[in-house]
Amino acid sequence: MFNAIYLTQSDDGKTQAALREFNDDVLPRYESGNVIVDVHYSTINFKDGLAITGRSPVVRSFPIVPGIDLCGVVAESDDPEWKVGDKVIVNGWEIGERYWGGLSQRARVRGDWLIRLPAGLTPWDAMAIGTAGYTAMLCVRGLEKNGVAPDSGPVLVTGASGGVGSIAISILAKLGYKVTASTGRLSESDYLRELGAAHIIDRSSLSSPGKPLQKERWAGVVDTVGSHTLANACASTQYGGTVTACGLAQGMDLPLTVAPFILRGVKLIGINSVLISRAEREDAWERLAKDLKPQAIAAMSRTVALPEVFDVARDILDGKIRGRVVVDVQRAM
Ligand code: NDP
């Protein structure tokens, strides 16, 4: 028997979340390449908060075990690529949205969703990074691929105290970029400076409607909040600069004109971590193992037990979580 967080939906559409005990019979079976993983750690991302509270319809199929990330050890494998004892990570591929997720002591997944835990990272490190950190790396790569270098000019990171924001700051600072962190929590300024932010701005300076074109400030942007913040970030990006958009913490809308694109050649790059190719995932994880200092990962993360995820899910949506939360799924009490 093992424990998992289980989400059901009532007739009136409300999500109910509970800690339940199961055996392997309930684990879903896929057409091929079935692998059972003993999950050691998972995490709570913003999307997990939405799923567990039901605040936004991110779950495509009820009942479901939430958790878009997991890290553990292969316990059984029908896939020749994976052997019992292999240490593996799964991020996305719609686990926790459509398929059995990571907030469970055991999971059956498809072998082609797995990537190997990179050398130099522990399973705890991998979940402290999680989808948030791996998305932060995809954003950094988006800037690099579009020519934003450390000497191009300042890089803006929005939603700075959150998971994606904290890790983006840490990676960019280690690579030599001059990072401006936008936050609604100026009380976290010391934390953001420790991660490597050179400047800190109040997010209220970006969150209201602004002019279509503003003073050129940023060579690049990692935006995790969307809405007016993303519009203002595009409007204040330098000629030829790049904005990576991955999140919607402020809103899904984008009240923007074409002016930054046609008058300044600004590039707006969408980042999706869920269905990106395996090769790009492996590349991003290798970079994370290299470009993120272990002390930085530890400084921005804390660990909770499985039953604590209900509170953390509410807190992350209310903007009360700093950095990252790792879930020790083996602790079910
Ligand atoms: P967190 O909740 O950890 O961080 C979000 C941060 O955004 C908060 O900490 C807060 O930072 C800021 N924020 C919260 N509410 C608002 C608001 N109303 N207006 C402006 N800023 C706000 O979430 P994650 O870092 O895990 O995820 C960030 C976003 O990225 C989410 O929207 C998530 O869904 C998305 N995401 C997308 C992925 C993809 O594949 N595209 C993958 C992973 C995440 P502060 O207090 O410093 O202002």
Short mmCIF file of C-alpha atoms and ligand atoms in Angstrom, two decimals:
data_model
loop_
_atom_site.label_atom_id
_atom_site.label_comp_id
_atom_site.label_asym_id
_atom_site.label_seq_id
_atom_site.Cartn_x
_atom_site.Cartn_y
_atom_site.Cartn_z
CA MET A 1 0.00 0.00 0.00
CA PHE A 2 1.10 3.58 -0.56
CA ASN A 3 -0.20 7.12 -0.03
CA ALA A 4 -1.13 9.77 -2.56
CA ILE A 5 -3.01 13.04 -2.78
CA TYR A 6 -6.23 12.36 -4.66
CA LEU A 7 -8.49 14.90 -6.36
CA THR A 8 -12.14 14.25 -7.14
CA GLN A 9 -14.79 16.57 -8.53
CA SER A 10 -18.28 16.89 -7.03
CA ASP A 11 -21.44 17.27 -9.13
CA ASP A 12 -21.34 21.05 -8.69
CA GLY A 13 -17.84 21.14 -10.19
CA LYS A 14 -15.92 21.72 -6.92
CA THR A 15 -12.55 20.00 -6.46
CA GLN A 16 -12.11 17.85 -3.36
CA ALA A 17 -8.58 16.97 -2.27
CA ALA A 18 -7.71 14.19 0.19
CA LEU A 19 -4.78 12.03 1.26
CA ARG A 20 -5.68 8.44 0.32
CA GLU A 21 -4.13 4.99 0.51
CA PHE A 22 -3.88 2.84 -2.63
CA ASN A 23 -2.25 -0.28 -3.99
CA ASP A 24 -0.61 -0.79 -7.41
CA ASP A 25 -3.90 -2.01 -8.95
CA VAL A 26 -5.11 1.58 -9.32
CA LEU A 27 -2.02 2.82 -11.17
CA PRO A 28 -2.88 3.64 -14.79
CA ARG A 29 -1.44 1.50 -17.59
CA TYR A 30 -0.16 2.99 -20.84
CA GLU A 31 -0.03 1.29 -24.24
CA SER A 32 3.69 0.63 -24.00
CA GLY A 33 6.82 1.43 -22.02
CA ASN A 34 5.23 1.22 -18.57
CA VAL A 35 7.58 2.12 -15.74
CA ILE A 36 6.71 2.16 -12.02
CA VAL A 37 8.64 4.72 -10.01
CA ASP A 38 9.03 4.81 -6.22
CA VAL A 39 8.67 8.54 -5.82
CA HIS A 40 11.02 10.11 -3.29
CA TYR A 41 10.24 13.79 -3.77
CA SER A 42 7.75 15.95 -5.59
CA THR A 43 7.05 19.69 -5.33
CA ILE A 44 4.33 22.32 -5.46
CA ASN A 45 4.32 24.57 -8.50
CA PHE A 46 1.77 27.33 -9.18
CA LYS A 47 -0.13 24.91 -11.47
CA ASP A 48 -0.32 22.32 -8.67
CA GLY A 49 -1.85 25.02 -6.47
CA LEU A 50 -4.50 25.62 -9.14
CA ALA A 51 -5.20 21.87 -9.45
CA ILE A 52 -5.40 21.09 -5.71
CA THR A 53 -7.60 24.08 -4.84
CA GLY A 54 -9.64 23.84 -8.05
CA ARG A 55 -9.18 27.59 -8.49
CA SER A 56 -8.62 27.21 -12.22
CA PRO A 57 -9.57 24.29 -14.50
CA VAL A 58 -6.09 22.86 -15.10
CA VAL A 59 -7.15 19.25 -14.40
CA ARG A 60 -8.40 17.62 -17.60
CA SER A 61 -9.53 14.31 -16.15
CA PHE A 62 -10.93 13.51 -12.66
CA PRO A 63 -10.22 11.67 -10.42
CA ILE A 64 -6.51 12.36 -10.52
CA VAL A 65 -3.35 12.45 -8.44
CA PRO A 66 -1.90 15.98 -8.81
CA GLY A 67 1.79 16.90 -9.05
CA ILE A 68 3.43 17.93 -12.33
CA ASP A 69 6.90 16.85 -11.14
CA LEU A 70 8.40 13.75 -9.58
CA CYS A 71 11.80 12.33 -8.83
CA GLY A 72 12.46 8.80 -7.65
CA VAL A 73 13.82 5.37 -8.43
CA VAL A 74 12.59 2.88 -11.03
CA ALA A 75 10.88 -0.05 -9.25
CA GLU A 76 9.55 -1.98 -12.29
CA SER A 77 10.09 -1.42 -16.00
CA ASP A 78 8.68 -2.74 -19.28
CA ASP A 79 10.84 -0.23 -21.14
CA PRO A 80 14.26 -1.57 -22.19
CA GLU A 81 15.77 1.89 -21.69
CA TRP A 82 15.06 1.87 -17.93
CA LYS A 83 16.29 -0.56 -15.29
CA VAL A 84 15.26 -1.12 -11.69
CA GLY A 85 17.27 1.28 -9.54
CA ASP A 86 17.65 4.05 -12.16
CA LYS A 87 17.18 7.53 -10.67
CA VAL A 88 14.72 9.45 -12.80
CA ILE A 89 12.83 12.74 -13.14
CA VAL A 90 9.49 13.48 -14.81
CA ASN A 91 8.39 17.07 -15.49
CA GLY A 92 5.13 17.84 -17.22
CA TRP A 93 3.90 15.57 -20.03
CA GLU A 94 0.50 16.36 -18.46
CA ILE A 95 1.11 14.31 -15.31
CA GLY A 96 -0.98 15.86 -12.55
CA GLU A 97 -3.28 17.35 -15.22
CA ARG A 98 -4.43 14.38 -17.33
CA TYR A 99 -2.34 11.50 -15.95
CA TRP A 100 -1.38 10.20 -12.48
CA GLY A 101 0.96 12.79 -10.97
CA GLY A 102 3.90 13.05 -8.62
CA LEU A 103 2.22 13.75 -5.27
CA SER A 104 2.17 10.03 -4.63
CA GLN A 105 4.60 7.53 -3.14
CA ARG A 106 4.32 5.46 -6.30
CA ALA A 107 3.53 6.31 -9.92
CA ARG A 108 3.32 4.45 -13.21
CA VAL A 109 4.56 6.59 -16.09
CA ARG A 110 5.63 6.16 -19.69
CA GLY A 111 9.30 5.42 -20.20
CA ASP A 112 9.63 8.15 -22.83
CA TRP A 113 8.59 10.76 -20.26
CA LEU A 114 11.58 9.98 -18.05
CA ILE A 115 14.93 11.66 -18.01
CA ARG A 116 17.90 10.52 -15.99
CA LEU A 117 18.78 12.46 -12.83
CA PRO A 118 21.83 14.48 -13.91
CA ALA A 119 25.13 13.79 -12.15
CA GLY A 120 25.70 16.31 -9.38
CA LEU A 121 22.03 16.66 -8.41
CA THR A 122 20.29 14.72 -5.62
CA PRO A 123 16.59 13.79 -5.94
CA TRP A 124 15.85 16.57 -3.42
CA ASP A 125 17.80 19.10 -5.54
CA ALA A 126 15.90 18.01 -8.63
CA MET A 127 12.55 18.72 -7.00
CA ALA A 128 13.76 21.95 -5.43
CA ILE A 129 14.41 22.92 -9.05
CA GLY A 130 11.29 21.17 -10.44
CA THR A 131 9.24 22.47 -13.33
CA ALA A 132 9.72 26.01 -12.00
CA GLY A 133 13.51 25.82 -12.29
CA TYR A 134 13.54 23.92 -15.50
CA THR A 135 11.17 26.55 -16.97
CA ALA A 136 13.49 29.28 -15.70
CA MET A 137 16.31 27.57 -17.61
CA LEU A 138 14.16 27.37 -20.76
CA CYS A 139 13.63 31.14 -20.43
CA VAL A 140 17.37 31.75 -19.99
CA ARG A 141 18.04 29.62 -23.07
CA GLY A 142 15.39 31.62 -24.93
CA LEU A 143 17.35 34.79 -24.16
CA GLU A 144 20.69 33.23 -25.10
CA LYS A 145 19.41 31.81 -28.39
CA ASN A 146 18.17 35.26 -29.33
CA GLY A 147 21.49 36.93 -28.67
CA VAL A 148 20.93 38.43 -25.21
CA ALA A 149 24.37 38.22 -23.60
CA PRO A 150 25.57 39.44 -20.18
CA ASP A 151 26.98 42.60 -21.79
CA SER A 152 23.79 43.36 -23.76
CA GLY A 153 22.25 45.25 -20.84
CA PRO A 154 20.03 44.63 -17.81
CA VAL A 155 17.62 41.70 -17.68
CA LEU A 156 14.26 42.04 -15.92
CA VAL A 157 12.81 39.11 -13.94
CA THR A 158 9.18 39.49 -12.82
CA GLY A 159 7.48 37.50 -10.07
CA ALA A 160 10.97 37.53 -8.59
CA SER A 161 10.28 35.92 -5.19
CA GLY A 162 8.36 33.03 -6.74
CA GLY A 163 9.78 29.70 -7.90
CA VAL A 164 10.51 30.50 -11.56
CA GLY A 165 11.63 34.03 -10.66
CA SER A 166 14.03 33.00 -7.87
CA ILE A 167 15.74 30.37 -9.99
CA ALA A 168 15.92 32.63 -13.06
CA ILE A 169 17.67 35.31 -10.97
CA SER A 170 20.13 32.80 -9.59
CA ILE A 171 21.04 31.33 -12.99
CA LEU A 172 21.29 34.71 -14.74
CA ALA A 173 23.44 36.19 -11.98
CA LYS A 174 25.80 33.20 -12.06
CA LEU A 175 26.13 33.64 -15.84
CA GLY A 176 27.10 37.30 -15.33
CA TYR A 177 23.88 39.07 -16.29
CA LYS A 178 22.86 42.22 -14.42
CA VAL A 179 19.44 41.31 -13.08
CA THR A 180 16.62 43.64 -12.05
CA ALA A 181 14.07 41.81 -9.89
CA SER A 182 10.46 42.98 -9.89
CA THR A 183 8.57 42.00 -6.75
CA GLY A 184 5.48 42.86 -4.75
CA ARG A 185 7.40 41.86 -1.62
CA LEU A 186 10.07 44.48 -1.05
CA SER A 187 10.51 42.84 2.36
CA GLU A 188 12.24 40.03 0.43
CA SER A 189 14.89 42.40 -0.98
CA ASP A 190 17.73 40.83 1.02
CA TYR A 191 16.73 37.37 -0.23
CA LEU A 192 16.64 38.60 -3.84
CA ARG A 193 20.05 40.28 -3.48
CA GLU A 194 21.49 37.07 -2.06
CA LEU A 195 20.21 35.23 -5.13
CA GLY A 196 22.10 37.74 -7.26
CA ALA A 197 19.69 40.56 -8.13
CA ALA A 198 21.59 43.80 -8.77
CA HIS A 199 18.45 45.99 -8.58
CA ILE A 200 15.01 45.53 -7.11
CA ILE A 201 11.86 47.32 -8.27
CA ASP A 202 8.32 47.35 -6.89
CA ARG A 203 6.05 45.32 -9.16
CA SER A 204 3.41 48.09 -8.90
CA SER A 205 5.60 50.12 -11.30
CA LEU A 206 4.81 47.53 -14.00
CA SER A 207 1.36 46.19 -13.13
CA SER A 208 -0.93 49.02 -14.36
CA PRO A 209 -1.72 50.07 -17.95
CA GLY A 210 1.27 51.92 -19.48
CA LYS A 211 2.28 53.66 -22.71
CA PRO A 212 2.75 51.52 -25.86
CA LEU A 213 6.43 52.52 -26.03
CA GLN A 214 8.46 53.44 -22.96
CA LYS A 215 12.08 54.23 -22.15
CA GLU A 216 14.34 51.40 -23.40
CA ARG A 217 15.53 49.61 -20.27
CA TRP A 218 15.87 45.84 -20.73
CA ALA A 219 18.04 43.76 -23.04
CA GLY A 220 15.98 40.76 -21.99
CA VAL A 221 13.03 39.82 -19.81
CA VAL A 222 11.94 36.67 -18.00
CA ASP A 223 8.24 37.27 -17.34
CA THR A 224 6.26 34.99 -15.06
CA VAL A 225 3.20 37.18 -14.50
CA GLY A 226 1.64 38.17 -17.87
CA SER A 227 -1.04 40.87 -18.20
CA HIS A 228 0.00 44.58 -17.90
CA THR A 229 3.36 43.57 -16.46
CA LEU A 230 4.28 41.69 -19.62
CA ALA A 231 2.89 44.52 -21.78
CA ASN A 232 4.99 47.10 -19.92
CA ALA A 233 8.04 44.84 -20.07
CA CYS A 234 7.73 44.60 -23.87
CA ALA A 235 7.17 48.36 -24.13
CA SER A 236 10.40 49.06 -22.21
CA THR A 237 12.63 46.47 -23.90
CA GLN A 238 15.61 47.82 -25.86
CA TYR A 239 15.88 47.75 -29.63
CA GLY A 240 16.36 44.10 -30.71
CA GLY A 241 15.82 42.73 -27.20
CA THR A 242 13.99 39.54 -26.23
CA VAL A 243 11.13 38.91 -23.82
CA THR A 244 10.38 35.36 -22.68
CA ALA A 245 6.83 34.81 -21.43
CA CYS A 246 6.08 31.77 -19.31
CA GLY A 247 3.50 32.71 -16.69
CA LEU A 248 0.22 34.31 -15.76
CA ALA A 249 0.41 35.08 -12.01
CA GLN A 250 -1.08 38.55 -12.67
CA GLY A 251 -3.40 37.44 -15.48
CA MET A 252 -3.77 35.66 -18.77
CA ASP A 253 -4.55 38.85 -20.70
CA LEU A 254 -1.94 40.74 -22.69
CA PRO A 255 -3.03 44.37 -23.28
CA LEU A 256 -0.28 45.24 -25.76
CA THR A 257 0.24 47.15 -29.02
CA VAL A 258 2.48 46.04 -31.88
CA ALA A 259 4.73 49.11 -31.35
CA PRO A 260 7.60 47.29 -29.54
CA PHE A 261 7.73 44.66 -32.29
CA ILE A 262 7.52 46.86 -35.39
CA LEU A 263 9.41 49.89 -34.08
CA ARG A 264 12.07 48.20 -31.93
CA GLY A 265 12.26 44.68 -33.32
CA VAL A 266 11.53 43.25 -29.87
CA LYS A 267 11.05 39.47 -29.86
CA LEU A 268 8.38 37.87 -27.66
CA ILE A 269 9.18 34.20 -27.06
CA GLY A 270 6.60 31.82 -25.58
CA ILE A 271 7.90 29.17 -23.18
CA ASN A 272 6.07 25.88 -22.67
CA SER A 273 7.69 23.31 -20.43
CA VAL A 274 4.98 20.64 -20.59
CA LEU A 275 5.40 19.12 -24.05
CA ILE A 276 8.87 20.29 -25.07
CA SER A 277 11.11 17.61 -26.63
CA ARG A 278 13.16 15.22 -24.56
CA ALA A 279 16.42 16.45 -26.09
CA GLU A 280 15.66 20.01 -24.98
CA ARG A 281 14.71 18.80 -21.49
CA GLU A 282 17.96 16.88 -21.11
CA ASP A 283 19.91 19.87 -22.29
CA ALA A 284 18.10 22.18 -19.84
CA TRP A 285 18.70 19.77 -16.93
CA GLU A 286 22.41 19.44 -17.75
CA ARG A 287 22.63 23.21 -17.70
CA LEU A 288 20.77 23.37 -14.39
CA ALA A 289 23.24 20.94 -12.85
CA LYS A 290 26.07 23.18 -14.07
CA ASP A 291 24.73 26.73 -13.74
CA LEU A 292 22.80 26.62 -10.47
CA LYS A 293 24.85 26.64 -7.28
CA PRO A 294 23.76 23.95 -4.73
CA GLN A 295 23.86 26.60 -1.98
CA ALA A 296 21.44 28.74 -4.01
CA ILE A 297 19.04 25.81 -4.42
CA ALA A 298 19.14 25.16 -0.67
CA ALA A 299 18.71 28.84 0.21
CA MET A 300 15.50 29.20 -1.78
CA SER A 301 13.80 25.90 -0.82
CA ARG A 302 12.07 24.24 2.11
CA THR A 303 10.64 20.76 2.58
CA VAL A 304 7.14 19.72 3.64
CA ALA A 305 5.41 16.37 4.22
CA LEU A 306 2.62 15.05 1.97
CA PRO A 307 -0.30 16.18 4.21
CA GLU A 308 1.05 19.76 4.21
CA VAL A 309 0.47 20.23 0.48
CA PHE A 310 -3.13 21.39 1.00
CA ASP A 311 -1.95 24.52 2.86
CA VAL A 312 0.99 25.12 0.52
CA ALA A 313 -1.36 24.90 -2.50
CA ARG A 314 -3.46 27.77 -1.12
CA ASP A 315 -0.41 29.78 -0.09
CA ILE A 316 1.28 29.61 -3.49
CA LEU A 317 -1.82 31.03 -5.19
CA ASP A 318 -1.98 33.79 -2.57
CA GLY A 319 1.63 34.77 -3.37
CA LYS A 320 2.82 33.75 0.12
CA ILE A 321 5.47 31.23 -0.92
CA ARG A 322 9.04 32.39 -1.31
CA GLY A 323 11.17 30.34 -3.70
CA ARG A 324 10.46 26.62 -3.84
CA VAL A 325 8.71 23.96 -1.75
CA VAL A 326 9.87 20.34 -1.97
CA VAL A 327 7.41 17.63 -0.94
CA ASP A 328 8.90 14.63 0.86
CA VAL A 329 6.21 12.23 -0.33
CA GLN A 330 7.48 9.42 1.88
CA ARG A 331 6.38 11.48 4.92
CA ALA A 332 2.64 10.87 4.94
CA MET A 333 1.99 11.88 8.58
P1 NDP B 1 5.02 31.24 -7.77
O1 NDP B 1 3.67 31.41 -7.14
O2 NDP B 1 6.09 30.58 -7.01
O3 NDP B 1 5.54 32.69 -8.22
C1 NDP B 1 4.72 33.63 -8.83
C2 NDP B 1 5.15 35.01 -8.36
O4 NDP B 1 4.46 35.99 -9.12
C3 NDP B 1 4.78 35.31 -6.91
O5 NDP B 1 5.71 34.81 -6.01
C4 NDP B 1 4.77 36.84 -6.92
O6 NDP B 1 6.12 37.29 -6.84
C5 NDP B 1 4.25 37.14 -8.33
N1 NDP B 1 2.81 37.44 -8.33
C6 NDP B 1 1.83 36.75 -7.71
N2 NDP B 1 0.64 37.34 -7.92
C7 NDP B 1 0.88 38.42 -8.68
C8 NDP B 1 0.05 39.45 -9.22
N3 NDP B 1 -1.26 39.48 -9.01
N4 NDP B 1 0.63 40.41 -9.95
C9 NDP B 1 1.96 40.41 -10.17
N5 NDP B 1 2.80 39.47 -9.68
C10 NDP B 1 2.26 38.50 -8.95
O7 NDP B 1 4.76 30.49 -9.14
P2 NDP B 1 5.84 29.79 -10.10
O8 NDP B 1 7.09 30.57 -10.03
O9 NDP B 1 5.82 28.33 -9.88
O10 NDP B 1 5.17 30.05 -11.53
C11 NDP B 1 5.11 31.37 -12.04
C12 NDP B 1 4.20 31.42 -13.26
O11 NDP B 1 4.80 30.66 -14.31
C13 NDP B 1 2.82 30.81 -13.01
O12 NDP B 1 1.85 31.55 -13.72
C14 NDP B 1 2.94 29.42 -13.60
O13 NDP B 1 1.71 28.90 -14.01
C15 NDP B 1 3.86 29.69 -14.77
N6 NDP B 1 4.61 28.53 -15.23
C16 NDP B 1 4.58 28.24 -16.55
C17 NDP B 1 5.29 27.21 -17.06
C18 NDP B 1 5.31 26.98 -18.54
O14 NDP B 1 5.65 25.89 -18.98
N7 NDP B 1 5.00 27.99 -19.32
C19 NDP B 1 6.02 26.28 -16.18
C20 NDP B 1 6.11 26.74 -14.80
C21 NDP B 1 5.38 27.81 -14.35
P3 NDP B 1 6.49 38.60 -6.00
O15 NDP B 1 5.85 38.42 -4.66
O16 NDP B 1 7.98 38.61 -5.97
O17 NDP B 1 5.91 39.76 -6.75
#
